[in-house]
CSV table of C-alpha atoms in Angstrom, one decimal:
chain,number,residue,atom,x,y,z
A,1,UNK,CA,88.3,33.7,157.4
A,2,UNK,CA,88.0,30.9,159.3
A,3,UNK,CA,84.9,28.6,159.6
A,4,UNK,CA,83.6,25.8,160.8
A,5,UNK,CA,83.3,22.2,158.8
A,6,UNK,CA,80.4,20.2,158.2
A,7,UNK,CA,82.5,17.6,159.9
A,8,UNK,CA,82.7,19.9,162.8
A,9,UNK,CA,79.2,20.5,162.7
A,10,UNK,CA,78.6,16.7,162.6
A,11,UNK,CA,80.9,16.3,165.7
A,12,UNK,CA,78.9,19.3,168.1
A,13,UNK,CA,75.7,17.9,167.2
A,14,UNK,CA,76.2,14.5,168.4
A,15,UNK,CA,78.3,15.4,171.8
A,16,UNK,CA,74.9,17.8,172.0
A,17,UNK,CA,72.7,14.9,171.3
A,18,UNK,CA,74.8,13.2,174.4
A,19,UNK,CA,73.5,15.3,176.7
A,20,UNK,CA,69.7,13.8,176.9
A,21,UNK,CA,71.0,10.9,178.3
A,22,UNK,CA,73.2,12.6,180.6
A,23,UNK,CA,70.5,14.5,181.9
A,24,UNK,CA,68.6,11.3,182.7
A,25,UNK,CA,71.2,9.1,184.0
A,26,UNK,CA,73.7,11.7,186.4
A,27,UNK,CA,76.3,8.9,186.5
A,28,UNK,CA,76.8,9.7,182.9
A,29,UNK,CA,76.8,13.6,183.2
A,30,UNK,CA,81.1,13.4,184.1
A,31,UNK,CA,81.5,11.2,181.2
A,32,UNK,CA,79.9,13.7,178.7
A,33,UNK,CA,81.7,16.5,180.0
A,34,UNK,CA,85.1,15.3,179.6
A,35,UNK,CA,83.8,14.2,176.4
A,36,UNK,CA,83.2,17.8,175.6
A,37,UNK,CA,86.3,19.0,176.6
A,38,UNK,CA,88.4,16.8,174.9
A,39,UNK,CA,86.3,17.5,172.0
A,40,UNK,CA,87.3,21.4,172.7
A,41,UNK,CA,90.9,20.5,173.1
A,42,UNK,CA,90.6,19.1,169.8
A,43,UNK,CA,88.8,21.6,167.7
A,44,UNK,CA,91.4,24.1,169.4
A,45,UNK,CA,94.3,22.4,168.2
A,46,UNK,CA,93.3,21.4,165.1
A,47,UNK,CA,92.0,25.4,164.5
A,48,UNK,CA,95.6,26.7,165.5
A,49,UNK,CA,97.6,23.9,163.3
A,50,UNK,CA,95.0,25.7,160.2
A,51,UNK,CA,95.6,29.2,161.7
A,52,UNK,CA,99.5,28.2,161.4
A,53,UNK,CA,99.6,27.1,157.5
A,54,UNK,CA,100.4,29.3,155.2
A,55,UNK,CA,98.1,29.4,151.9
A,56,UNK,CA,99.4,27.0,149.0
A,57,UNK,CA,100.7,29.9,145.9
A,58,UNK,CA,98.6,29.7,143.2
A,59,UNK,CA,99.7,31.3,139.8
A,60,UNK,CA,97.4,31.5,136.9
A,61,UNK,CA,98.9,31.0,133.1
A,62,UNK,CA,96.9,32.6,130.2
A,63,UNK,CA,97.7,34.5,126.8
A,64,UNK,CA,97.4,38.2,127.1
A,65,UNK,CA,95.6,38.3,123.8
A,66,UNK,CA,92.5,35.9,123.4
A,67,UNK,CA,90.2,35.4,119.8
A,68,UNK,CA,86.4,35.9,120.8
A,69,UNK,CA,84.1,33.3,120.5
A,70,UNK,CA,86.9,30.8,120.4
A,71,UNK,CA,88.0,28.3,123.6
A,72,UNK,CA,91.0,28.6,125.1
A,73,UNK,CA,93.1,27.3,128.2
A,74,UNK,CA,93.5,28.7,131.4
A,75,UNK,CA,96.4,26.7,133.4
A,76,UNK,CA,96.5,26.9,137.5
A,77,UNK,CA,99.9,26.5,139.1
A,78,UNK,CA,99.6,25.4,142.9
A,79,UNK,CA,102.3,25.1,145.0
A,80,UNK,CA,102.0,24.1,148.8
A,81,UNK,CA,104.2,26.1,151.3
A,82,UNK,CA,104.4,23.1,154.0
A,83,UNK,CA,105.7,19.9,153.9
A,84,UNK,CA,102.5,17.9,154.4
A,85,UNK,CA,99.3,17.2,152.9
A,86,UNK,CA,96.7,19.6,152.4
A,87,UNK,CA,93.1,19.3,151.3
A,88,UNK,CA,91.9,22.3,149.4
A,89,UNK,CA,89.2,23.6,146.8
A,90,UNK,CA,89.5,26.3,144.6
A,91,UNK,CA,87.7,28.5,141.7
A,92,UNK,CA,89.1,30.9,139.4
A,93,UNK,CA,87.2,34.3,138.6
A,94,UNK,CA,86.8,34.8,135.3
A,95,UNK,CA,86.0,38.1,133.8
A,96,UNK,CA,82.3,38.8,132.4
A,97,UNK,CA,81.0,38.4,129.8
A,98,UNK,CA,82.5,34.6,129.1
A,99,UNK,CA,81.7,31.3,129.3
A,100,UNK,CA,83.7,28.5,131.6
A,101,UNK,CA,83.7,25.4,133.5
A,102,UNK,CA,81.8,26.9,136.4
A,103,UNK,CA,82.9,24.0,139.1
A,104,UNK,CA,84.5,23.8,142.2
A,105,UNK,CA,88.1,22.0,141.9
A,106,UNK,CA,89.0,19.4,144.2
A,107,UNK,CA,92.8,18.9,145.1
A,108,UNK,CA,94.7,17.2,147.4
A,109,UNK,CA,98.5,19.3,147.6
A,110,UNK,CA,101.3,16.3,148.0
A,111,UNK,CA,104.5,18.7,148.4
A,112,UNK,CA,107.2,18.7,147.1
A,113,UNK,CA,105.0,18.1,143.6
A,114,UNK,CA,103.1,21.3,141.6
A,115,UNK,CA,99.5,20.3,140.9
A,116,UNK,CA,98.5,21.7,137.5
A,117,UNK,CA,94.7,22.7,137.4
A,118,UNK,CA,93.2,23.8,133.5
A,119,UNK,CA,90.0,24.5,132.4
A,120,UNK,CA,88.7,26.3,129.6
A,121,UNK,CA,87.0,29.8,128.7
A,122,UNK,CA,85.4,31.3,125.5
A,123,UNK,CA,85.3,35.1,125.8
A,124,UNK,CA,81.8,36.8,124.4
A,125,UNK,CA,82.8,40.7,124.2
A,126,UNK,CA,86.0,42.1,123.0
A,127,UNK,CA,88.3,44.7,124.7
A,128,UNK,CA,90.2,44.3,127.9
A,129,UNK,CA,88.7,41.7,130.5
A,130,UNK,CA,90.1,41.2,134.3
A,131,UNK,CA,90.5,37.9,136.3
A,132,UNK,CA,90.0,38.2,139.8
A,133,UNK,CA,91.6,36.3,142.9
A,134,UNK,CA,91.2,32.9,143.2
A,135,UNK,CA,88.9,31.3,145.3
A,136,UNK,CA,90.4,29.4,147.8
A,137,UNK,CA,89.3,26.6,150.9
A,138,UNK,CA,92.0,25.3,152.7
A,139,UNK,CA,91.1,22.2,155.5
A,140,UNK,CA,92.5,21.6,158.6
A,141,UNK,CA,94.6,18.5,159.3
A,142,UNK,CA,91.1,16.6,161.3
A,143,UNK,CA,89.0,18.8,158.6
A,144,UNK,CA,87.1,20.4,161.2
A,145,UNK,CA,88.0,24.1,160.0
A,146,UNK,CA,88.2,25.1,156.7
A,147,UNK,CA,89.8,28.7,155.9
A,148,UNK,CA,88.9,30.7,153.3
A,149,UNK,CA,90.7,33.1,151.2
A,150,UNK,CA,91.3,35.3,148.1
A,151,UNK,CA,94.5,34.3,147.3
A,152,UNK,CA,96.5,34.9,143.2
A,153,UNK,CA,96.7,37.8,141.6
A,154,UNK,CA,93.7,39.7,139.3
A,155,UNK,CA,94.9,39.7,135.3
A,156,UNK,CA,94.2,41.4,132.4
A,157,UNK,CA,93.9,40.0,128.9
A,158,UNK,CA,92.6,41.8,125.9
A,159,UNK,CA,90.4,39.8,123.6
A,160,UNK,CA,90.3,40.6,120.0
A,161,UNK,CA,87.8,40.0,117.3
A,162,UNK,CA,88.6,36.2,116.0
A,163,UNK,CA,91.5,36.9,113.0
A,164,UNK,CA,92.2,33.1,112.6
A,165,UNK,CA,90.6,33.8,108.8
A,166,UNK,CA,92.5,36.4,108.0
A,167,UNK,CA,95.9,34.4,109.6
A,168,UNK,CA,94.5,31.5,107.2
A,169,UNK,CA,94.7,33.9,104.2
A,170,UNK,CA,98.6,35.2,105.3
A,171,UNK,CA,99.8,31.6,104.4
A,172,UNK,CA,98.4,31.8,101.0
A,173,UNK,CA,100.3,33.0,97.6
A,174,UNK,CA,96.7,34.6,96.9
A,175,UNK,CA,94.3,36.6,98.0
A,176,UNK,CA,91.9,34.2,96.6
A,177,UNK,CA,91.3,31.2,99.0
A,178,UNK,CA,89.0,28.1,97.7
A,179,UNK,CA,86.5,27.8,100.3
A,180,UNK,CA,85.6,31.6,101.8
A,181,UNK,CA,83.9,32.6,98.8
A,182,UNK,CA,86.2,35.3,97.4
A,183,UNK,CA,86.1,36.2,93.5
A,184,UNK,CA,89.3,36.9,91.6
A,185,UNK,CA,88.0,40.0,89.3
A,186,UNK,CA,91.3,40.5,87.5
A,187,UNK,CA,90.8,40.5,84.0
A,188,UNK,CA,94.6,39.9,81.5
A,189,UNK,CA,95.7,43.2,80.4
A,190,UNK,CA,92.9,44.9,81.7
A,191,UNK,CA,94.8,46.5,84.6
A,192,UNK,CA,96.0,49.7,85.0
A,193,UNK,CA,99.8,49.2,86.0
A,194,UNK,CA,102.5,47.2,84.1
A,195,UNK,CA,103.2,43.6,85.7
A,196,UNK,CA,105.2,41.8,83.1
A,197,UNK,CA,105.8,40.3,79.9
A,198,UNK,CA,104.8,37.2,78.5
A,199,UNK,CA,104.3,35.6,75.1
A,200,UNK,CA,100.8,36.6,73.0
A,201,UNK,CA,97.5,34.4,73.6
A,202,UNK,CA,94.6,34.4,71.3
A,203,UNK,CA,92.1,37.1,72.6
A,204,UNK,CA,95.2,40.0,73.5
A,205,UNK,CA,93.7,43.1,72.5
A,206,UNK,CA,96.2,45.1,70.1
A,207,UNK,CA,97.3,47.8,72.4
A,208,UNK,CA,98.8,44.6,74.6
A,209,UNK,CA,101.3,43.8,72.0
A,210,UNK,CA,105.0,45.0,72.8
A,211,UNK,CA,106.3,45.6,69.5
A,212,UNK,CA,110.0,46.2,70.9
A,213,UNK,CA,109.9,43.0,72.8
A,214,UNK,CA,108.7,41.2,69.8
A,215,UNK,CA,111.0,42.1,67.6
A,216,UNK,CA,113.7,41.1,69.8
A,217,UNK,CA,112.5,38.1,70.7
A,218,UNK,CA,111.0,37.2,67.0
A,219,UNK,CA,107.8,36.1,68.7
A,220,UNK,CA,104.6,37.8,69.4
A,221,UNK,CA,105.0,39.0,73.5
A,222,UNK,CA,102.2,41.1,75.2
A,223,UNK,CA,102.4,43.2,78.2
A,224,UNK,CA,100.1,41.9,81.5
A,225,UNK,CA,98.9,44.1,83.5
A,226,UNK,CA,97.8,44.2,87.1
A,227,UNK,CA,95.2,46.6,89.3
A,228,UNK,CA,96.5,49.7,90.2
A,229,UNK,CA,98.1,50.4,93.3
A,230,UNK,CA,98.8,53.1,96.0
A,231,UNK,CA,94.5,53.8,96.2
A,232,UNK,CA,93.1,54.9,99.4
A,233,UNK,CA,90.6,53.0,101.3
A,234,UNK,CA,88.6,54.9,104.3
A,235,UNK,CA,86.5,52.9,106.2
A,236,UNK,CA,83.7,54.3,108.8
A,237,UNK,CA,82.5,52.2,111.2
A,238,UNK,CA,79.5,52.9,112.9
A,239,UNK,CA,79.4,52.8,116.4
A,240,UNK,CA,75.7,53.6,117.3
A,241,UNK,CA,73.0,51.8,119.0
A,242,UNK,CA,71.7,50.2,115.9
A,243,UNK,CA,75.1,47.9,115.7
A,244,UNK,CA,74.0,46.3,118.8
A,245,UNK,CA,71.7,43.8,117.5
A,246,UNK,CA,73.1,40.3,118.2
A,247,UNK,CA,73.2,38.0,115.8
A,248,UNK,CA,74.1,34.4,117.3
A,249,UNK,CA,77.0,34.8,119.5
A,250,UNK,CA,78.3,38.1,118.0
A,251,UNK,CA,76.0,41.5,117.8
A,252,UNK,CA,76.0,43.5,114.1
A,253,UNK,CA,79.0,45.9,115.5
A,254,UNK,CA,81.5,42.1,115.2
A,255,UNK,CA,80.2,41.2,112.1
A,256,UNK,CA,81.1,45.0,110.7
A,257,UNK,CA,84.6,45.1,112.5
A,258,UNK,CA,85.9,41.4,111.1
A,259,UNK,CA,84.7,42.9,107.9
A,260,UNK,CA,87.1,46.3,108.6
A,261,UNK,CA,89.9,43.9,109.4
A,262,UNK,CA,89.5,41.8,106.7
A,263,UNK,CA,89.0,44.3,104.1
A,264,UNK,CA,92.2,46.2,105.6
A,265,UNK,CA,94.1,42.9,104.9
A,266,UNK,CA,93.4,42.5,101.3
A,267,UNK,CA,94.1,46.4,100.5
A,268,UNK,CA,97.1,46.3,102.3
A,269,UNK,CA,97.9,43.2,100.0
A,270,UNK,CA,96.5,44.8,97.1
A,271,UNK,CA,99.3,47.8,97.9
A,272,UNK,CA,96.8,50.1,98.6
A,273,UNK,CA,96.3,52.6,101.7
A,274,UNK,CA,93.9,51.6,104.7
A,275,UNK,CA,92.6,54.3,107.0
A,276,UNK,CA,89.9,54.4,109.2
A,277,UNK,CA,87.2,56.3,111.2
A,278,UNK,CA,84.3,55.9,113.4
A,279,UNK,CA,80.7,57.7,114.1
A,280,UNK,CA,78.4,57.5,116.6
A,281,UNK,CA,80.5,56.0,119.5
A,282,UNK,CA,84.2,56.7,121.0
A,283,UNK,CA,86.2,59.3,118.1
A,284,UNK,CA,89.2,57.1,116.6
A,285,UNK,CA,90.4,58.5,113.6
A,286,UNK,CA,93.3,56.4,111.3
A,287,UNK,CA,95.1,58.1,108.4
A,288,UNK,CA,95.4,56.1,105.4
A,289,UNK,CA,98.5,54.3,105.5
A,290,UNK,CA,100.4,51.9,103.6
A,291,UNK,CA,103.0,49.8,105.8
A,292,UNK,CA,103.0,46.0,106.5
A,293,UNK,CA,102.2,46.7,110.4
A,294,UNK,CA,99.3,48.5,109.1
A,295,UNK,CA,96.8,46.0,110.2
A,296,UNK,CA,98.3,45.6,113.7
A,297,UNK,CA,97.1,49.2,113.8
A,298,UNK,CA,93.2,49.0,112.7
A,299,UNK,CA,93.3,46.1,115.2
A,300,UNK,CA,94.6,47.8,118.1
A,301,UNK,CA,92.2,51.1,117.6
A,302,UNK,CA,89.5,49.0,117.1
A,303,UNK,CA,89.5,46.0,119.6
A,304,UNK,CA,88.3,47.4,122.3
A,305,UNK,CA,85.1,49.6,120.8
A,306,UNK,CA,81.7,48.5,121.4
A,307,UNK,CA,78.4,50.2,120.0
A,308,UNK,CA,76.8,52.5,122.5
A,309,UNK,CA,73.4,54.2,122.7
A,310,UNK,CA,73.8,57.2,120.7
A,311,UNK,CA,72.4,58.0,117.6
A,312,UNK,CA,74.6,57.8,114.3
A,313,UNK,CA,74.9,61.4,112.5
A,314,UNK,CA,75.9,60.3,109.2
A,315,UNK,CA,76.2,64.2,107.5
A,316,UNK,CA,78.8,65.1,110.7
A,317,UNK,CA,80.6,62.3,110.3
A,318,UNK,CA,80.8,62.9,106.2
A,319,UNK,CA,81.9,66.7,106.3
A,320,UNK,CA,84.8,65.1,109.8
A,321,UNK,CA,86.1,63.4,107.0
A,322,UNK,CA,85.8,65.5,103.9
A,323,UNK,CA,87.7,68.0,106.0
A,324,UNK,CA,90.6,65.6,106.8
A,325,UNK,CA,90.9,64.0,103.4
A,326,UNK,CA,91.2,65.8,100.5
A,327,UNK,CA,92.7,62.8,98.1
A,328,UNK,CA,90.0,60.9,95.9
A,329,UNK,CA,89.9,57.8,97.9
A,330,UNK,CA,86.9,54.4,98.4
A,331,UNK,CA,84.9,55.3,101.5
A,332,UNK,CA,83.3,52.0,102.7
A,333,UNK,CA,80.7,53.0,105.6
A,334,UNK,CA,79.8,50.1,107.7
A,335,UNK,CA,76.0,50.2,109.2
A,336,UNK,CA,72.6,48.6,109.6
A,337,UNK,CA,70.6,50.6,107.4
A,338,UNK,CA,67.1,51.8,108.6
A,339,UNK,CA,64.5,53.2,106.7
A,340,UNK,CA,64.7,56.7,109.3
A,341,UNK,CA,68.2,57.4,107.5
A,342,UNK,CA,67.3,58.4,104.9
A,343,UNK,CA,68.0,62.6,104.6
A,344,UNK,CA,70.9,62.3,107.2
A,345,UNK,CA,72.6,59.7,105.0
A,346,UNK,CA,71.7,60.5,101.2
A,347,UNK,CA,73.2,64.5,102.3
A,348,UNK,CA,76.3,62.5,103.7
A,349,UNK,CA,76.6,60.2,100.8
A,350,UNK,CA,76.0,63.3,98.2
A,351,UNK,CA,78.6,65.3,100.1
A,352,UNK,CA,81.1,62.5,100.2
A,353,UNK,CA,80.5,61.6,96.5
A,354,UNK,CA,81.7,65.0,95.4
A,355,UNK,CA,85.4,63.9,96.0
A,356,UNK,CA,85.5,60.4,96.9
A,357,UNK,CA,83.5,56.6,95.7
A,358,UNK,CA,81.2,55.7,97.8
A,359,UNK,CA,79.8,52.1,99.3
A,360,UNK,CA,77.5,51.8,101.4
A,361,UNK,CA,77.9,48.3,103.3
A,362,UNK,CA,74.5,47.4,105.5
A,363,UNK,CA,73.9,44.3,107.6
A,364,UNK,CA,70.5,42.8,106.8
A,365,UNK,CA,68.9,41.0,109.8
A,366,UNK,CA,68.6,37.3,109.4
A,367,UNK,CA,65.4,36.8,111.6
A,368,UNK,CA,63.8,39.5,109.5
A,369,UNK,CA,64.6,37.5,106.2
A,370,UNK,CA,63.2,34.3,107.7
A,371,UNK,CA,60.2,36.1,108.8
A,372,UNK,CA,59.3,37.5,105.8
A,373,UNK,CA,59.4,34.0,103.7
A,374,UNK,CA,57.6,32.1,107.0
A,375,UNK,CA,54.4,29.6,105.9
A,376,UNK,CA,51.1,31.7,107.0
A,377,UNK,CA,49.7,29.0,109.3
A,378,UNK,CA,47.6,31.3,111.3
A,379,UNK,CA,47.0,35.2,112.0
A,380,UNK,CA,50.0,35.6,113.8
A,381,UNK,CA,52.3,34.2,111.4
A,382,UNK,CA,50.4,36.8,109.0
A,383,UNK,CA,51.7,39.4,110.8
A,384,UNK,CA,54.6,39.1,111.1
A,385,UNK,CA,55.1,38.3,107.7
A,386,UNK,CA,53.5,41.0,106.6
A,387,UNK,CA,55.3,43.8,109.0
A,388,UNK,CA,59.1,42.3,108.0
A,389,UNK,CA,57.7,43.0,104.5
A,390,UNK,CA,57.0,46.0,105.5
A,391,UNK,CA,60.2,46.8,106.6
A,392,UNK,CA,62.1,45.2,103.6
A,393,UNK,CA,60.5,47.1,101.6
A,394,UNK,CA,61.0,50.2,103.2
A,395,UNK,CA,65.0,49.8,102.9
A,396,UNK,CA,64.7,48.7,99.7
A,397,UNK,CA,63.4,52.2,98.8
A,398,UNK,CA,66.1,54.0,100.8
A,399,UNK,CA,68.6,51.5,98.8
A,400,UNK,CA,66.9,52.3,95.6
A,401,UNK,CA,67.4,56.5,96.0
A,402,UNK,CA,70.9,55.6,97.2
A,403,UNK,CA,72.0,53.7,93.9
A,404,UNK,CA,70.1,56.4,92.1
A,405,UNK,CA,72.4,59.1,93.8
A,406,UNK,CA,75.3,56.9,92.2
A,407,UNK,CA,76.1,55.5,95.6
A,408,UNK,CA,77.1,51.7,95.5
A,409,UNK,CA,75.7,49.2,97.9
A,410,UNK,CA,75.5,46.5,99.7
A,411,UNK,CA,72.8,45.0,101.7
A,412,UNK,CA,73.7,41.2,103.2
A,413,UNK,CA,73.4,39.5,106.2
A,414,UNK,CA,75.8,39.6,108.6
A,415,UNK,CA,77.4,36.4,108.3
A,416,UNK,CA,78.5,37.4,104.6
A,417,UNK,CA,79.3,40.9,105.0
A,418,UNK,CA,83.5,40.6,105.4
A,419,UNK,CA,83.5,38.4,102.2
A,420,UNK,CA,81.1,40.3,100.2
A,421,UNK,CA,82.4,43.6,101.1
A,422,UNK,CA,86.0,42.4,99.8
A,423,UNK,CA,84.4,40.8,96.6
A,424,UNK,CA,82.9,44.6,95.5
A,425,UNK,CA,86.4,46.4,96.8
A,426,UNK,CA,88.0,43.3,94.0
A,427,UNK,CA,85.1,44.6,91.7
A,428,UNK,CA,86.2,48.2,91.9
A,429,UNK,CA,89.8,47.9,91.5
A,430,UNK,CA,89.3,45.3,88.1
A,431,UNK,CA,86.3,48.2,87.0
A,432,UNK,CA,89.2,51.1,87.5
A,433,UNK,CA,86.4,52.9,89.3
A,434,UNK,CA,88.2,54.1,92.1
């Protein structure tokens, strides 16, 4: 498309403008007409030199795979296809659901040379995201035209949940990393599988004592022990409507997936077998599996869900799974717990309990904790006060009947749910629970 410039605009206006005085004064009538027409020659020429150019190439760099929430760099490769200067503006299309440098880019194309255009973007929602064209305004040589034009190709990336903890943790000898809050439950020679020999400290129980071992080293050596491997983790995710309250940039449903994904890590670490399966949204269903591309798995089946509207049927979702896995194995349901739960989930837990452990892992809103420790400055703030202890209190009791079912729980906020939830799977391994 083709258009007229500002310029141009400028330019008609004024040879309009002309024609007052050429109305009063006739000997200046020939003037302004020849003024017009080589104004017309002009704008013709300089319209057909536009028609004539063909549009610069403009290829877009990005990775494939982005981290949400995180910034990253999107490159612009433009290359002009004449041999003289061209004046152009452009703007990429970013897919939804992100935030950019929203602004109009300025460039002036000297050929041979490839001008290099980056901004940034932070993606907000996970799954697959497309670019569009690139918008594009090419000048004419006066600039009195200006063509526009989709030009570039559209793109896909896929944007997964943000793993740079987890890729942290990969370059440790440990589990345990100082600074994100994990506990290291192990207790010496209180595991369930052999690890190795060593020489006897004060405070060995007797039964650690390897009397072979002393003998033929003629000192006291005691066997260490570690957790026991090859266990069987299951998460379920929930999928349902609940899991799409937002807290700060993520919504509930992120905070519960980074804490699949990390919890997967550690068990894979830990030697045991991670498996996986949702309610209340999109059926994915993982077996338990023990391999070291494991993880790669859970994070390709997952990336891409998002919570939906429908309602979460805990006791369907229980007897899906008792039907599909018969071995004793730590079922770790991910939800935001609500007081309305309570029959559908204590029959799923109770069901679930009669061949597997059972932990219950619900986000507690952070707004709702503020709001029930606000000052009272007035009867608003009374309120509200009093309905988020209302609420509290209420799932508190449906915690209280869970726990008394012999279901184990946890109730945090978001934030904390991918480190606490790893602390209590440490807990049950050291505890020989499971």
């Amino acid at each position: 498309m083709i258009l007229p410039s500002n310029r141009l605009l400028v330019l008609g206006g004024l040879w309009f403008c002309g024609s007052i005085p050429a109305a009063i004064v006739p000997s200046l009538f020939p003037v302004w007409l020849i003024g017009g027409a080589a104004l017309l020659l002009l704008v013709t020429l300089d319209a057909i030199g536009l028609y004539r150019q063909p549009l610069p190439v403009i290829e877009r760099e990005v990775a494939g795979s982005l981290p949400q929430t995180i910034w990253r760099n999107v490159t612009l490769y433009v290359t002009s296809q004449v041999s003289v200067r061209q004046k152009i503006q452009l703007k990429d299309s970013p897919p939804e659901k992100c935030e950019y440098d929203d602004r109009t880019i300025h460039l002036i194309l000297t050929p041979p040379q490839i001008s290099q255009v980056v901004y940034r973007i932070k993606p907000l929602m996970r799954g697959d995201l497309w670019f569009g064209h690139v918008h594009l305004r090419l000048f004419s040589p006066l600039q009195l035209w200006q063509r526009q034009a989709l030009v570039g190709s559209t793109q896909k990336v896929s944007v997964f949940p943000n793993f740079a903890p987890i890729t942290q943790m990969a370059l440790q000898t440990t589990i345990t990393q100082a600074g994100m809050g994990f506990h290291k439950f192990r207790k010496r020679g209180q595991g369930m599988e052999f690890e190795q020999l060593r020489e006897y400290r004060s405070g060995d129980a007797m039964r650690q004592i390897d009397w072979k071992a002393t003998t033929r080293m003629r000192k006291m050596i005691s066997r260490e022990y570690q957790d026991e491997r090859n266990q069987r983790i299951i998460m379920m995710l929930d999928c349902g409507r609940r899991m799409g309250a937002s807290e700060g940039e993520l919504m509930h449903f992120d905070h519960a997936l980074n804490a699949v994904l990390l919890l997967s890590y550690v068990g894979l670490r830990y030697g045991d077998s991670v498996g996986l399966i949702t309610l209340g949204g999109p059926e994915r269903y993982l077996p338990p599996v023990r391999s070291v591309n494991a993880i790669n798995r859970v994070l390709h089946e997952v990336y891409d869900l998002q919570p939906t509207l429908s309602s979460s049927d805990f006791e369907v979702a229980a007897q899906s799974l008792i039907t599909r896995e018969r071995k004793r194995s730590l079922v770790v349901l991910f939800t935001n717990l609500r007081d309305e739960d309570e029959q559908s989930l204590l029959a799923a837990v109770k069901l679930l309990s009669k061949r597997h452990l059972v932990l219950v892992a619900s986000l507690r809103e952070t707004e709702l904790d503020n709001a029930a420790s606000i000052p009272i400055n007035n009867q608003q703030d009374a309120a509200l006060r009093a309905a988020a202890a209302s609420y509290q209190s209420k799932r508190q009791a449906v915690l209280t009947r869970l726990r008394s079912a012999g279901v184990l729980c946890l109730d945090v906020q978001p934030q904390q749910l991918a480190v606490e939830s790893v602390n209590r799977y440490l807990a049950i391994k050291a505890a020989g629970q499971l």
